[in-house]
mmCIF file with all atom_site columns, C-alpha atoms in Angstrom:
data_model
loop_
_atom_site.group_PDB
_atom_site.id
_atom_site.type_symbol
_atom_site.label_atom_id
_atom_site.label_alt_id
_atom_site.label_comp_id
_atom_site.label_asym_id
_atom_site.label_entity_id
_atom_site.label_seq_id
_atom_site.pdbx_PDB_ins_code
_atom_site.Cartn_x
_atom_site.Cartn_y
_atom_site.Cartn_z
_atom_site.occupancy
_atom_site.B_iso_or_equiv
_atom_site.pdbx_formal_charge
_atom_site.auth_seq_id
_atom_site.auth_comp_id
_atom_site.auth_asym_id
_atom_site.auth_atom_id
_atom_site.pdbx_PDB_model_num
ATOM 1   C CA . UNK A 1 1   ? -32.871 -23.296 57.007  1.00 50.00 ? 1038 UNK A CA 1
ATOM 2   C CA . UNK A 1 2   ? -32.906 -21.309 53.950  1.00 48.00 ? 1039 UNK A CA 1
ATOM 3   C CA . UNK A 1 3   ? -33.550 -18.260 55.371  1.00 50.00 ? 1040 UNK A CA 1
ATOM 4   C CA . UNK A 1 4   ? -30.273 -18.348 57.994  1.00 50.00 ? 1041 UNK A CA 1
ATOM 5   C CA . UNK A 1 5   ? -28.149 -19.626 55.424  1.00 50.00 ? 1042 UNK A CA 1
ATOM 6   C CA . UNK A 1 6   ? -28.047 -16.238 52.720  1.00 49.00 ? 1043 UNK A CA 1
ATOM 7   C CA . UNK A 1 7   ? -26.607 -14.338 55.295  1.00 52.00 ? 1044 UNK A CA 1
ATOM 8   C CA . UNK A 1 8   ? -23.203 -16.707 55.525  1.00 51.00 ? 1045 UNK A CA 1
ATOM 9   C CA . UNK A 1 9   ? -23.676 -16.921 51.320  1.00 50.00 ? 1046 UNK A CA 1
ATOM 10  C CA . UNK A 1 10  ? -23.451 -13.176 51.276  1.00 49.00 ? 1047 UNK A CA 1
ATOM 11  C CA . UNK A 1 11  ? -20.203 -12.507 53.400  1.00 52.00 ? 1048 UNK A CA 1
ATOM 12  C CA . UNK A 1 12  ? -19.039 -15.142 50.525  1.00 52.00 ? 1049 UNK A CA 1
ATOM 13  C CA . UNK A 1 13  ? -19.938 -13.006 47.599  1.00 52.00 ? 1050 UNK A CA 1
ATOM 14  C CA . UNK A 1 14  ? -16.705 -10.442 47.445  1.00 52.00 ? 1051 UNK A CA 1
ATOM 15  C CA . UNK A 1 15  ? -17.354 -7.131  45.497  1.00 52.00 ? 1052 UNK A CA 1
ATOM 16  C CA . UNK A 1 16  ? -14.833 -5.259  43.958  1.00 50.00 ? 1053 UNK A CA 1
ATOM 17  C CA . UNK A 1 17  ? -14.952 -1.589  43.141  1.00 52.00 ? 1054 UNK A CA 1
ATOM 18  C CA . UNK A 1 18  ? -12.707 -0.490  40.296  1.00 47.00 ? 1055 UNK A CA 1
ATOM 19  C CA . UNK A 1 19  ? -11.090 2.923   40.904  1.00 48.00 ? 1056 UNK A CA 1
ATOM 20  C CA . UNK A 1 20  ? -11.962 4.747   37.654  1.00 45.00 ? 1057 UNK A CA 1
ATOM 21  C CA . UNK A 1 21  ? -8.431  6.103   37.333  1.00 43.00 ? 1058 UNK A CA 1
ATOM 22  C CA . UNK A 1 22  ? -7.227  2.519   37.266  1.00 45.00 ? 1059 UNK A CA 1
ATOM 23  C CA . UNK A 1 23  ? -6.431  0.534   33.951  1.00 43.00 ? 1060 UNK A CA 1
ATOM 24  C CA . UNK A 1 24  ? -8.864  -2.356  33.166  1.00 48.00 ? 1061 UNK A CA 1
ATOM 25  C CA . UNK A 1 25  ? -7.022  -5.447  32.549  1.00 43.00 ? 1062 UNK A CA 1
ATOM 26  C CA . UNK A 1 26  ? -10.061 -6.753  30.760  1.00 41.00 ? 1063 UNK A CA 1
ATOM 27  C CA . UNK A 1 27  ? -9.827  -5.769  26.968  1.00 54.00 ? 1064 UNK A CA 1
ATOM 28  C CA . UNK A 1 28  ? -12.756 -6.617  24.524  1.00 58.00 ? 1065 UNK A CA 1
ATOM 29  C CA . UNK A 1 29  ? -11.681 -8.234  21.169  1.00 71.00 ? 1066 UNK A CA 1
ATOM 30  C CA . UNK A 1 30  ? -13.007 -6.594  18.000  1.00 84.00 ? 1067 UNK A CA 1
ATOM 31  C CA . UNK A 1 31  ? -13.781 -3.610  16.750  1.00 88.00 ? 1068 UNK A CA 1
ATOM 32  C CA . UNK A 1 32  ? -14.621 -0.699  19.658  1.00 90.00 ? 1069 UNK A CA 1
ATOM 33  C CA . UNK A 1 33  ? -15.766 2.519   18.640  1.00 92.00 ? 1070 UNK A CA 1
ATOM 34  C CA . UNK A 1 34  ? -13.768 4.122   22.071  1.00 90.00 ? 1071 UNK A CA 1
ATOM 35  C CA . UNK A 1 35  ? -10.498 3.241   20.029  1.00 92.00 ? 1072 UNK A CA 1
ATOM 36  C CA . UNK A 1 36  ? -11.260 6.162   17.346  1.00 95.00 ? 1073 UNK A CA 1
ATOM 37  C CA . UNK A 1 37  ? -9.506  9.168   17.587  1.00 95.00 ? 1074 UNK A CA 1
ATOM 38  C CA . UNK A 1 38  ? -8.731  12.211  15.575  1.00 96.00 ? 1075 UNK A CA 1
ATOM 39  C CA . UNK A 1 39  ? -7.050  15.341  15.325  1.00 95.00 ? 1076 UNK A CA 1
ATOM 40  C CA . UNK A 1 40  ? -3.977  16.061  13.404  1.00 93.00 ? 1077 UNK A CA 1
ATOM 41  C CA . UNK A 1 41  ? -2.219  19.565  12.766  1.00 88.00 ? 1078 UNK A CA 1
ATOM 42  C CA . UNK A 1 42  ? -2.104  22.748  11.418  1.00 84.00 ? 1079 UNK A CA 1
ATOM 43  C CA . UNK A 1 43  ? 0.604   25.174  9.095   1.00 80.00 ? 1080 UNK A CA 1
ATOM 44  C CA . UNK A 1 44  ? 1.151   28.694  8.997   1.00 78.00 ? 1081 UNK A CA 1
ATOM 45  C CA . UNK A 1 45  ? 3.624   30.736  8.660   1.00 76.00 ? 1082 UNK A CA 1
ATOM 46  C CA . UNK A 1 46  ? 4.304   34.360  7.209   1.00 79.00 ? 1083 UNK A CA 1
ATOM 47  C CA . UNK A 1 47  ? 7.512   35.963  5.907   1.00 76.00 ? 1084 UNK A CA 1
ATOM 48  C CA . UNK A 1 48  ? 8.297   39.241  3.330   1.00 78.00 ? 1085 UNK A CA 1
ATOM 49  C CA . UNK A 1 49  ? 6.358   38.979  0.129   1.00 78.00 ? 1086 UNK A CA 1
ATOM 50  C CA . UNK A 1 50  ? 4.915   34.946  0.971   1.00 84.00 ? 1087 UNK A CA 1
ATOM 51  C CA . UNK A 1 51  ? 2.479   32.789  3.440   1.00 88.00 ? 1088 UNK A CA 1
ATOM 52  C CA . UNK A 1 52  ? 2.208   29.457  4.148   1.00 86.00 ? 1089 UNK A CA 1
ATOM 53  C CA . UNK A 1 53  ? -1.152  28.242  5.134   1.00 91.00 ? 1090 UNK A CA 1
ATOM 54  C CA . UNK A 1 54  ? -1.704  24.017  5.825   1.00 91.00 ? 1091 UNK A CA 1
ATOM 55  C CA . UNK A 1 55  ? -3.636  21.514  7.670   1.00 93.00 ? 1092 UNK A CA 1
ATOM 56  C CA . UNK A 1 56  ? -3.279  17.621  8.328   1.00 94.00 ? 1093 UNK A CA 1
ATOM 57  C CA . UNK A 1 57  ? -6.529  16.171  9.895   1.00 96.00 ? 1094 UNK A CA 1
ATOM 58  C CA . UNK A 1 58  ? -6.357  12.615  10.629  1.00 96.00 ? 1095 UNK A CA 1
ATOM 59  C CA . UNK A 1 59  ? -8.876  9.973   11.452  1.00 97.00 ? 1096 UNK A CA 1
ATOM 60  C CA . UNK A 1 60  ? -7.496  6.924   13.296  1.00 96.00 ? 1097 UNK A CA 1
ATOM 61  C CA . UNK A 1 61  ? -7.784  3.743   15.495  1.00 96.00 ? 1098 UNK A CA 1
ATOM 62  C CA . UNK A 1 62  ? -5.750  2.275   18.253  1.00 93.00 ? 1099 UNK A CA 1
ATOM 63  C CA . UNK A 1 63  ? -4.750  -1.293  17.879  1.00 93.00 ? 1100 UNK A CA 1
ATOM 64  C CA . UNK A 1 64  ? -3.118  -1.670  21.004  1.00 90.00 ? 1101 UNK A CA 1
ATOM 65  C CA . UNK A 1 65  ? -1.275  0.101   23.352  1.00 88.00 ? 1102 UNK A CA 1
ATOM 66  C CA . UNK A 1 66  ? 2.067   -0.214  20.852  1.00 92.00 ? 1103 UNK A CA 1
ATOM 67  C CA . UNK A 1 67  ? 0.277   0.572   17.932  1.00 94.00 ? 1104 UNK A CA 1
ATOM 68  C CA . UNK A 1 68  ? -1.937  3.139   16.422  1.00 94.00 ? 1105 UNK A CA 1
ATOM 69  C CA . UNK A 1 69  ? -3.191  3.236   12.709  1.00 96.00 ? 1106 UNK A CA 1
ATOM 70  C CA . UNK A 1 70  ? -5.070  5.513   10.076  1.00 97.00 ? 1107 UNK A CA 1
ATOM 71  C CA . UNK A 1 71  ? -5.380  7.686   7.678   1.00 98.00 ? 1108 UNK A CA 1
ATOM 72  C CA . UNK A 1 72  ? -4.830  11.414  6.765   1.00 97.00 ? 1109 UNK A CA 1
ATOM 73  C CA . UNK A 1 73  ? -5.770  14.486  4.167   1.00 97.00 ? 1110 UNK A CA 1
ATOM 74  C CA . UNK A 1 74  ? -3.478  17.083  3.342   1.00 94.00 ? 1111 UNK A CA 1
ATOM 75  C CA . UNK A 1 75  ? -3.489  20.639  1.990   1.00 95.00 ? 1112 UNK A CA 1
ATOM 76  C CA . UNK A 1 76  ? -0.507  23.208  1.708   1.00 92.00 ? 1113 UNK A CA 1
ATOM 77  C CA . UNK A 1 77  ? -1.049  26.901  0.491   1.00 93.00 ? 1114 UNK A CA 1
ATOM 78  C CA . UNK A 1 78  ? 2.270   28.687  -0.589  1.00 90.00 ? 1115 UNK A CA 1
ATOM 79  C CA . UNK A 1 79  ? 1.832   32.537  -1.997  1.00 90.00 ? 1116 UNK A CA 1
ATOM 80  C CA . UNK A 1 80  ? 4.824   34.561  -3.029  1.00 86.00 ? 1117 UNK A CA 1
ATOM 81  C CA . UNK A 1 81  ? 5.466   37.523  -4.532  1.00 85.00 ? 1118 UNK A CA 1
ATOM 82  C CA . UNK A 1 82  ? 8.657   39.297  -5.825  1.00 81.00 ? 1119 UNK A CA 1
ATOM 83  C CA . UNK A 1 83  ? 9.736   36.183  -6.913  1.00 76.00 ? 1120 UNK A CA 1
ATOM 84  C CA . UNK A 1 84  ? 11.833  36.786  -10.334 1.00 77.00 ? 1121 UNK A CA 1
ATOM 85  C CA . UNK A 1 85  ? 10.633  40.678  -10.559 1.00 80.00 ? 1122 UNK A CA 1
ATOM 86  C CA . UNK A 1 86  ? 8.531   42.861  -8.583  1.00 84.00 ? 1123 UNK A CA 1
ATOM 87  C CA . UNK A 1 87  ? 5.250   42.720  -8.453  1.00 84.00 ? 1124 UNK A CA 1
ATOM 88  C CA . UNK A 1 88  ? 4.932   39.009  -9.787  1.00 86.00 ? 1125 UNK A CA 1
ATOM 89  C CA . UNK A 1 89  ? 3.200   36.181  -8.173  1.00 89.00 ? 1126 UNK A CA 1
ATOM 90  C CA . UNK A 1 90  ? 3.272   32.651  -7.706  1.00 88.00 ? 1127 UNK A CA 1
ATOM 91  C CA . UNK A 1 91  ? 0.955   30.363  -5.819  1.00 93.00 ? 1128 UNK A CA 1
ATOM 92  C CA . UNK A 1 92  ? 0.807   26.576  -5.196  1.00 91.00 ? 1129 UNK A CA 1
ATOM 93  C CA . UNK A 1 93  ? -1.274  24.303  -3.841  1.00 95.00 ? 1130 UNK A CA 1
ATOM 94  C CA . UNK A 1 94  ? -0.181  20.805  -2.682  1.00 94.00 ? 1131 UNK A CA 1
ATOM 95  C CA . UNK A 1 95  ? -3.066  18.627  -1.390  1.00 96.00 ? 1132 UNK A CA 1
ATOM 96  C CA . UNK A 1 96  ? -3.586  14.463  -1.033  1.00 96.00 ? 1133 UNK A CA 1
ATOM 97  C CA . UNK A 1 97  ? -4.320  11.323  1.032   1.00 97.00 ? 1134 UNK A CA 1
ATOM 98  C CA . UNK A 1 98  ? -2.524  8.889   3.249   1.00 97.00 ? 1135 UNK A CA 1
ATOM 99  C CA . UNK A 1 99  ? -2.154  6.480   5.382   1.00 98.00 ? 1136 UNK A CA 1
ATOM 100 C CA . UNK A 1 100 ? 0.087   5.937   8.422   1.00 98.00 ? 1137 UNK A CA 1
ATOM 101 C CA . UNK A 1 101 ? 0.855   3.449   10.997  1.00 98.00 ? 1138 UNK A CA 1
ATOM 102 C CA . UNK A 1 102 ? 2.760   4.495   14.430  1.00 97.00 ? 1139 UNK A CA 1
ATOM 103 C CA . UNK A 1 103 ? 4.341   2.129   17.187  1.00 97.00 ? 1140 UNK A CA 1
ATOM 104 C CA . UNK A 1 104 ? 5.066   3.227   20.546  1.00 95.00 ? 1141 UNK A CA 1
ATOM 105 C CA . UNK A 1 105 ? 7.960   1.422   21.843  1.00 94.00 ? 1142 UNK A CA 1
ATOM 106 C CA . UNK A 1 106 ? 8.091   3.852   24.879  1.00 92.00 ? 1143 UNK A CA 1
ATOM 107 C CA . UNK A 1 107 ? 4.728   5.631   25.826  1.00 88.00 ? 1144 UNK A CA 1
ATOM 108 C CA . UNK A 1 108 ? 6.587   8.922   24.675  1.00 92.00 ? 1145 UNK A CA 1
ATOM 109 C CA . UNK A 1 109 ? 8.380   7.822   21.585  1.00 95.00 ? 1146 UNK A CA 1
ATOM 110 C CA . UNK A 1 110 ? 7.008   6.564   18.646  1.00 96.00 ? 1147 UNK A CA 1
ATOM 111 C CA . UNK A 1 111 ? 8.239   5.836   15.028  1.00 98.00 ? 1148 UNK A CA 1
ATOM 112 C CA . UNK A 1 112 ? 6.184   6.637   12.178  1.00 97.00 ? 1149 UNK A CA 1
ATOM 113 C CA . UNK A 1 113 ? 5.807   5.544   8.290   1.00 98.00 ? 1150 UNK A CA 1
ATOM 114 C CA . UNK A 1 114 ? 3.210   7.290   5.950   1.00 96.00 ? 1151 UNK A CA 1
ATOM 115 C CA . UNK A 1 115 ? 2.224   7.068   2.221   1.00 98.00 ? 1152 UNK A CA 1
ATOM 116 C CA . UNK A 1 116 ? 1.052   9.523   0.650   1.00 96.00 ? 1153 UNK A CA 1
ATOM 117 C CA . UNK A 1 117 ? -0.345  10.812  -2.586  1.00 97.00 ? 1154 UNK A CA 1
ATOM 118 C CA . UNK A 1 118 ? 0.278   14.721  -3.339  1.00 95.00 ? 1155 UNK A CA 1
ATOM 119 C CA . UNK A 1 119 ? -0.832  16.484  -5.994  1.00 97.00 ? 1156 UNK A CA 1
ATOM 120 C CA . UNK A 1 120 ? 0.349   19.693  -6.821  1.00 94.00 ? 1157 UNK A CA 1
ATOM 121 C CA . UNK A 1 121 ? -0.873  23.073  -8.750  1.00 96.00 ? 1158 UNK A CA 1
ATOM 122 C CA . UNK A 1 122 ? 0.621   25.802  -9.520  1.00 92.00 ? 1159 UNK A CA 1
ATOM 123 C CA . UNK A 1 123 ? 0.441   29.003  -10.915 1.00 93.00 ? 1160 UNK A CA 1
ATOM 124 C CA . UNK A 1 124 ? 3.082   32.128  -11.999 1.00 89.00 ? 1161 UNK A CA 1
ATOM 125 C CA . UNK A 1 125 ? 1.192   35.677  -12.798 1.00 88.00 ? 1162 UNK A CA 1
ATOM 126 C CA . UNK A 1 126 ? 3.685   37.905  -14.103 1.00 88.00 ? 1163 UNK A CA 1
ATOM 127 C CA . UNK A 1 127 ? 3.739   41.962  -13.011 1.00 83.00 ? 1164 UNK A CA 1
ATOM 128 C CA . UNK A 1 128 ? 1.702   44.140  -14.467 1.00 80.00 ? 1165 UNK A CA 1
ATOM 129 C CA . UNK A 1 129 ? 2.885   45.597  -18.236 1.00 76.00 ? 1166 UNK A CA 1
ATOM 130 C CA . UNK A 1 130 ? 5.304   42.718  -18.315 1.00 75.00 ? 1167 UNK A CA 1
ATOM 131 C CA . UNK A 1 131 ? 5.394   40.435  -21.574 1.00 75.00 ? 1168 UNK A CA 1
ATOM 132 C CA . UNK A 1 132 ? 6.092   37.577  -19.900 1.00 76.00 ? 1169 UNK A CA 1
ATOM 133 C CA . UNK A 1 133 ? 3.244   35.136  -20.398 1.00 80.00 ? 1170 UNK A CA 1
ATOM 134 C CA . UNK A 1 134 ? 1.087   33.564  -17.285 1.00 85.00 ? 1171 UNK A CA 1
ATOM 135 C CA . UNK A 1 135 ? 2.141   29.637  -16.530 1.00 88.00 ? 1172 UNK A CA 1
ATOM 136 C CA . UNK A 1 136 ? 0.630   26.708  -14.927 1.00 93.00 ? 1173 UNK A CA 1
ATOM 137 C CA . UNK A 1 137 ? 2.349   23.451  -14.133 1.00 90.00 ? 1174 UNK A CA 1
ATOM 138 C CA . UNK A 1 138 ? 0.477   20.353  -12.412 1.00 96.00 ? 1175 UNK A CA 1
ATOM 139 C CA . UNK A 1 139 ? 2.012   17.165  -10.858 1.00 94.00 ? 1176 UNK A CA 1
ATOM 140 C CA . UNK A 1 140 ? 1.119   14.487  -8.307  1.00 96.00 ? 1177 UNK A CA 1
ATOM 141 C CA . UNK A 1 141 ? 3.977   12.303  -6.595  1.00 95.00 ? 1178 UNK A CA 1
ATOM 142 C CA . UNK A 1 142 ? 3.962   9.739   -4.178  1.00 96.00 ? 1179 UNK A CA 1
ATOM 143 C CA . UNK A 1 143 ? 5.500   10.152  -0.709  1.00 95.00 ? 1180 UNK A CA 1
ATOM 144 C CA . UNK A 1 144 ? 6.788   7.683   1.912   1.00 97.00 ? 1181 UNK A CA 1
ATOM 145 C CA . UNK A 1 145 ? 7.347   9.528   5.315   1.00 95.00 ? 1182 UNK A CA 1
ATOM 146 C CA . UNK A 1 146 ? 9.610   7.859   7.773   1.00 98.00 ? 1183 UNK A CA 1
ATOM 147 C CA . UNK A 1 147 ? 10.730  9.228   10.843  1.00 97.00 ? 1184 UNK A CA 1
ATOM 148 C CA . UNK A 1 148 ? 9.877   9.083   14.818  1.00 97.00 ? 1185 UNK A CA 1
ATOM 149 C CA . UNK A 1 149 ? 9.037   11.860  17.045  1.00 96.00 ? 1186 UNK A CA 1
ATOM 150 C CA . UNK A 1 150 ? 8.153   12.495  20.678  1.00 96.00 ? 1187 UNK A CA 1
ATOM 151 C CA . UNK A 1 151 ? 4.173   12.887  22.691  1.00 94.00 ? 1188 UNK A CA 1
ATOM 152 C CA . UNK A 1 152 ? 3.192   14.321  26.200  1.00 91.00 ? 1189 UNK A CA 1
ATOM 153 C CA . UNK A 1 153 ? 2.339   10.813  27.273  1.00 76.00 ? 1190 UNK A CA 1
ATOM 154 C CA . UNK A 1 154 ? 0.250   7.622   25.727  1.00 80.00 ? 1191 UNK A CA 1
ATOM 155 C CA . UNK A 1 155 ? -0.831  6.079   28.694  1.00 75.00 ? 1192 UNK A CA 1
ATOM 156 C CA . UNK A 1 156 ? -2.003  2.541   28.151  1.00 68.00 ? 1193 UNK A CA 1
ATOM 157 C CA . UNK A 1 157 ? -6.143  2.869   27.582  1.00 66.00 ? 1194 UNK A CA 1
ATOM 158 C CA . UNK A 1 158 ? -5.727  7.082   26.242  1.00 75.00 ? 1195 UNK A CA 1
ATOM 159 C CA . UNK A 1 159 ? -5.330  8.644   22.787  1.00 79.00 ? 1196 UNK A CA 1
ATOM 160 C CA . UNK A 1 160 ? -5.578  12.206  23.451  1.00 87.00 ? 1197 UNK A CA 1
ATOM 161 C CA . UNK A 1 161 ? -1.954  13.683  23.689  1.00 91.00 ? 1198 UNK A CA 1
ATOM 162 C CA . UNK A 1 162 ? 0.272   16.229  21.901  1.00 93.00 ? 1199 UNK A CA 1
ATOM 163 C CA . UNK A 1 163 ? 3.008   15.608  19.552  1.00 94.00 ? 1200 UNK A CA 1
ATOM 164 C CA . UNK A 1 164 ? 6.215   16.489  17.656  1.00 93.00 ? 1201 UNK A CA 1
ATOM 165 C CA . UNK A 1 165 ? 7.867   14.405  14.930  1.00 93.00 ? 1202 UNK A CA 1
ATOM 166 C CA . UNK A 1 166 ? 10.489  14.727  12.066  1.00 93.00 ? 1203 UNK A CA 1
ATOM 167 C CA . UNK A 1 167 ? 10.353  12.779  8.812   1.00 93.00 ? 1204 UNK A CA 1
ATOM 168 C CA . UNK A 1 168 ? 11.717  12.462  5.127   1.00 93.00 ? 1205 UNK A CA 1
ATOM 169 C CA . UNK A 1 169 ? 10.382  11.306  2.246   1.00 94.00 ? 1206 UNK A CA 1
ATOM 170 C CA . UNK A 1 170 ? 12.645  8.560   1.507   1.00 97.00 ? 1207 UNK A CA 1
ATOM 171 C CA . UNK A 1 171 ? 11.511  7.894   -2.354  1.00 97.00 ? 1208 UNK A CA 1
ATOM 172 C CA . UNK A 1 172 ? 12.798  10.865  -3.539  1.00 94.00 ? 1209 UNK A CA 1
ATOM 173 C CA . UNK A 1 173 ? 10.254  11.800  -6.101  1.00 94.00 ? 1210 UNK A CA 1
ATOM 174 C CA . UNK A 1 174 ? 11.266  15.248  -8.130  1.00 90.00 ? 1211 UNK A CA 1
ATOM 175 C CA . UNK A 1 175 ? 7.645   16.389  -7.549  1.00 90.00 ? 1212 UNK A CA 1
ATOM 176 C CA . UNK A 1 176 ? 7.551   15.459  -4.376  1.00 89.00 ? 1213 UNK A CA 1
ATOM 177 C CA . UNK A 1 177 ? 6.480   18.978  -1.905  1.00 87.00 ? 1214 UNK A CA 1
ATOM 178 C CA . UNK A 1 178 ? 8.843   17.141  0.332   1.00 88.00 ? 1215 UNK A CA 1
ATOM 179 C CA . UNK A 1 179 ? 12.194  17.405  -1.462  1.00 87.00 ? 1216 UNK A CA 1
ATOM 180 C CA . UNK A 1 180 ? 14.433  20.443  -3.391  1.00 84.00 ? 1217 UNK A CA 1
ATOM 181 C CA . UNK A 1 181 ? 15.480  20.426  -6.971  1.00 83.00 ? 1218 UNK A CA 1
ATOM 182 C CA . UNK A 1 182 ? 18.561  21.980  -8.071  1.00 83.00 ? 1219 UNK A CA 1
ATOM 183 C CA . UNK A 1 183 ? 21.273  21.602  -11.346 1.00 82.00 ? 1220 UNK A CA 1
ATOM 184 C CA . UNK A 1 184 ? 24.925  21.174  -11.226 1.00 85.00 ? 1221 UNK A CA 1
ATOM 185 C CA . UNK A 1 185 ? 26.902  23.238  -13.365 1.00 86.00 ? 1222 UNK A CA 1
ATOM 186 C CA . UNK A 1 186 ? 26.760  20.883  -16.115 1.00 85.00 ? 1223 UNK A CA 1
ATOM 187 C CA . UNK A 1 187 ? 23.282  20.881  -15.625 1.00 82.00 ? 1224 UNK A CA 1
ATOM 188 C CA . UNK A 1 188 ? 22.465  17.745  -13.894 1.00 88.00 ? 1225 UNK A CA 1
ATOM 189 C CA . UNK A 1 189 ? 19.759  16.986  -11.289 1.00 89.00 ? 1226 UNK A CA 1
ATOM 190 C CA . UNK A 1 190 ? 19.978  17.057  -8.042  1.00 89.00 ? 1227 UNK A CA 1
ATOM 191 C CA . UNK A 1 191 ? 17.424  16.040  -5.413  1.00 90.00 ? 1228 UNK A CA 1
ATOM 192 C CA . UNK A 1 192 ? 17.765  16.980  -1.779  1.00 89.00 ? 1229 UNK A CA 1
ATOM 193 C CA . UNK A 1 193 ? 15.624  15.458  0.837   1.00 90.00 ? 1230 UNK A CA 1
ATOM 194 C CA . UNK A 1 194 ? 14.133  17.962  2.839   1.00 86.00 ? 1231 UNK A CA 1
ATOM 195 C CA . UNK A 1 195 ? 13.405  17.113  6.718   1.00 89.00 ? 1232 UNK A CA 1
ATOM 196 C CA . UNK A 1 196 ? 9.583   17.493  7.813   1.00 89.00 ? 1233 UNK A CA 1
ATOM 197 C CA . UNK A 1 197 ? 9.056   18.647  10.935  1.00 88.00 ? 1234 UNK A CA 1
ATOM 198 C CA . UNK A 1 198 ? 5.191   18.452  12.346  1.00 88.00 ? 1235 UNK A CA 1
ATOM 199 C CA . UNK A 1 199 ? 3.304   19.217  15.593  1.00 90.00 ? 1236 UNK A CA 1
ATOM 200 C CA . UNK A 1 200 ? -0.100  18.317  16.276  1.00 92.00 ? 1237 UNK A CA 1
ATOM 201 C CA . UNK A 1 201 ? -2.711  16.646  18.559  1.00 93.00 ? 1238 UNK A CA 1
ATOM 202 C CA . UNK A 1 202 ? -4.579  13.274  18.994  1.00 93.00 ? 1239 UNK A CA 1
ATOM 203 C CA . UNK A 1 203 ? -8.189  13.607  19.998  1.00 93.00 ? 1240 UNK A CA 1
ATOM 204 C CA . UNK A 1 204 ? -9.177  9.839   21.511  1.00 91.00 ? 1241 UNK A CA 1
ATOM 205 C CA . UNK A 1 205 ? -13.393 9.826   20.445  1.00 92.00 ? 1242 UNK A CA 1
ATOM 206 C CA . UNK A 1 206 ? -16.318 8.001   22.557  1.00 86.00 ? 1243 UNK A CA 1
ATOM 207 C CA . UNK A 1 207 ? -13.812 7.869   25.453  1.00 77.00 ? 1244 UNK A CA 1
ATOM 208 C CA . UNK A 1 208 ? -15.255 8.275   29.534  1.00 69.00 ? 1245 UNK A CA 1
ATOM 209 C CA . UNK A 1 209 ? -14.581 11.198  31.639  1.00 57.00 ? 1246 UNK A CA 1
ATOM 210 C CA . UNK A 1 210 ? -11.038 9.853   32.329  1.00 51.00 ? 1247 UNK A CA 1
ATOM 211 C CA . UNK A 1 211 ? -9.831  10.055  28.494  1.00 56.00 ? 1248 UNK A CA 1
ATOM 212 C CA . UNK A 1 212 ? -9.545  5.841   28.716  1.00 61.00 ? 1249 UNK A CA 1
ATOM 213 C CA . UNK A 1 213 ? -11.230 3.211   26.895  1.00 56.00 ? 1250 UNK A CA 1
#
């Protein structure tokens, strides 16, 4: 009796096979090292008499699929020469941390807010034979980055994709890399928000062959 009734037991026992290019409604709660992801981008550009040399690498985590989370480094190299005579140079370096969150509304839009901390060196070496004396200047200034931009396509489970954005430091620190500094004629200050435009790549970590958690 045992024996003739596994066969009718059996036929009751469904199995499912899960196409692996198939989202898993199933999500586990907590902390899930597939969720990591990193990347960020890189700077560089060259003109007559200066180069600009910078990278942005970023270490994050996906909440869910509408938002992602993290935190970045960054350092910017600026070299120029010719700047108020021939010959002279000038060379600053910008570097600091952040943090960020994004949320996706869309799986190809996102908007963006980041604080950062920037510190800043530089340093003037006048031409040779030239009696003007060598200078240094130093600052640090916080930054708060808000803005959107555009990716090739967060699909729901993924955090490897390509991206664009544009943002502006909305506290409008005078030492702020992130802003310009002019006078009026009567000498007053004047700060002008300058618009940040970055492209770069997320990297999801510990992910399967298909790219998905």
């Amino acid at each position: 009796m045992l024996l003739a009734g596994l066969p009718s037991r059996a036929q009751d026992d469904s199995i499912t096979v899960r196409n692996g290019n198939e989202i898993n409604p199933y999500q586990e709660k907590g902390f899930k090292k597939e969720r990591l992801f990193t990347g960020g981008g890189v700077t560089a550009s060259f003109y007559s008499g200066g180069t600009v040399l910078g990278v942005s690498p970023v270490l994050g985590y996906t909440f869910n699929r509408y938002f992602d989370g993290g935190i970045v480094l960054n350092y910017v190299y600026t070299g120029t020469r010719d700047v108020y005579e021939y010959n002279d140079k000038l060379r600053q370096h910008v570097y600091g941390p952040g943090v960020f969150a994004r949320a996706f509304p869309i799986d190809f839009l996102f908007v963006q807010a980041q604080f950062e901390e920037n510190f800043t060196s530089v340093r003037y070496t006048p031409a040779t034979n030239n009696n003007v004396n060598p200078g240094k200047y130093n600052a640090n200034a916080p930054s708060l980055l808000l803005g959107g931009g555009y990716s090739t396509g967060r699909a729901n489970g993924s955090s490897t994709f390509f991206y664009v954005s544009i943002m502006a430091d909305v506290l409008k620190n005078r030492n702020s890399p992130y802003v310009d500094v002019t006078y009026g004629p009567n000498g007053e200050e004047r700060i002008r928000i300058l618009p940040i435009v970055r492209a770069g790549i997320n990297v999801g970590l510990f992910q399967n062959r298909y790219g998905r958690y």
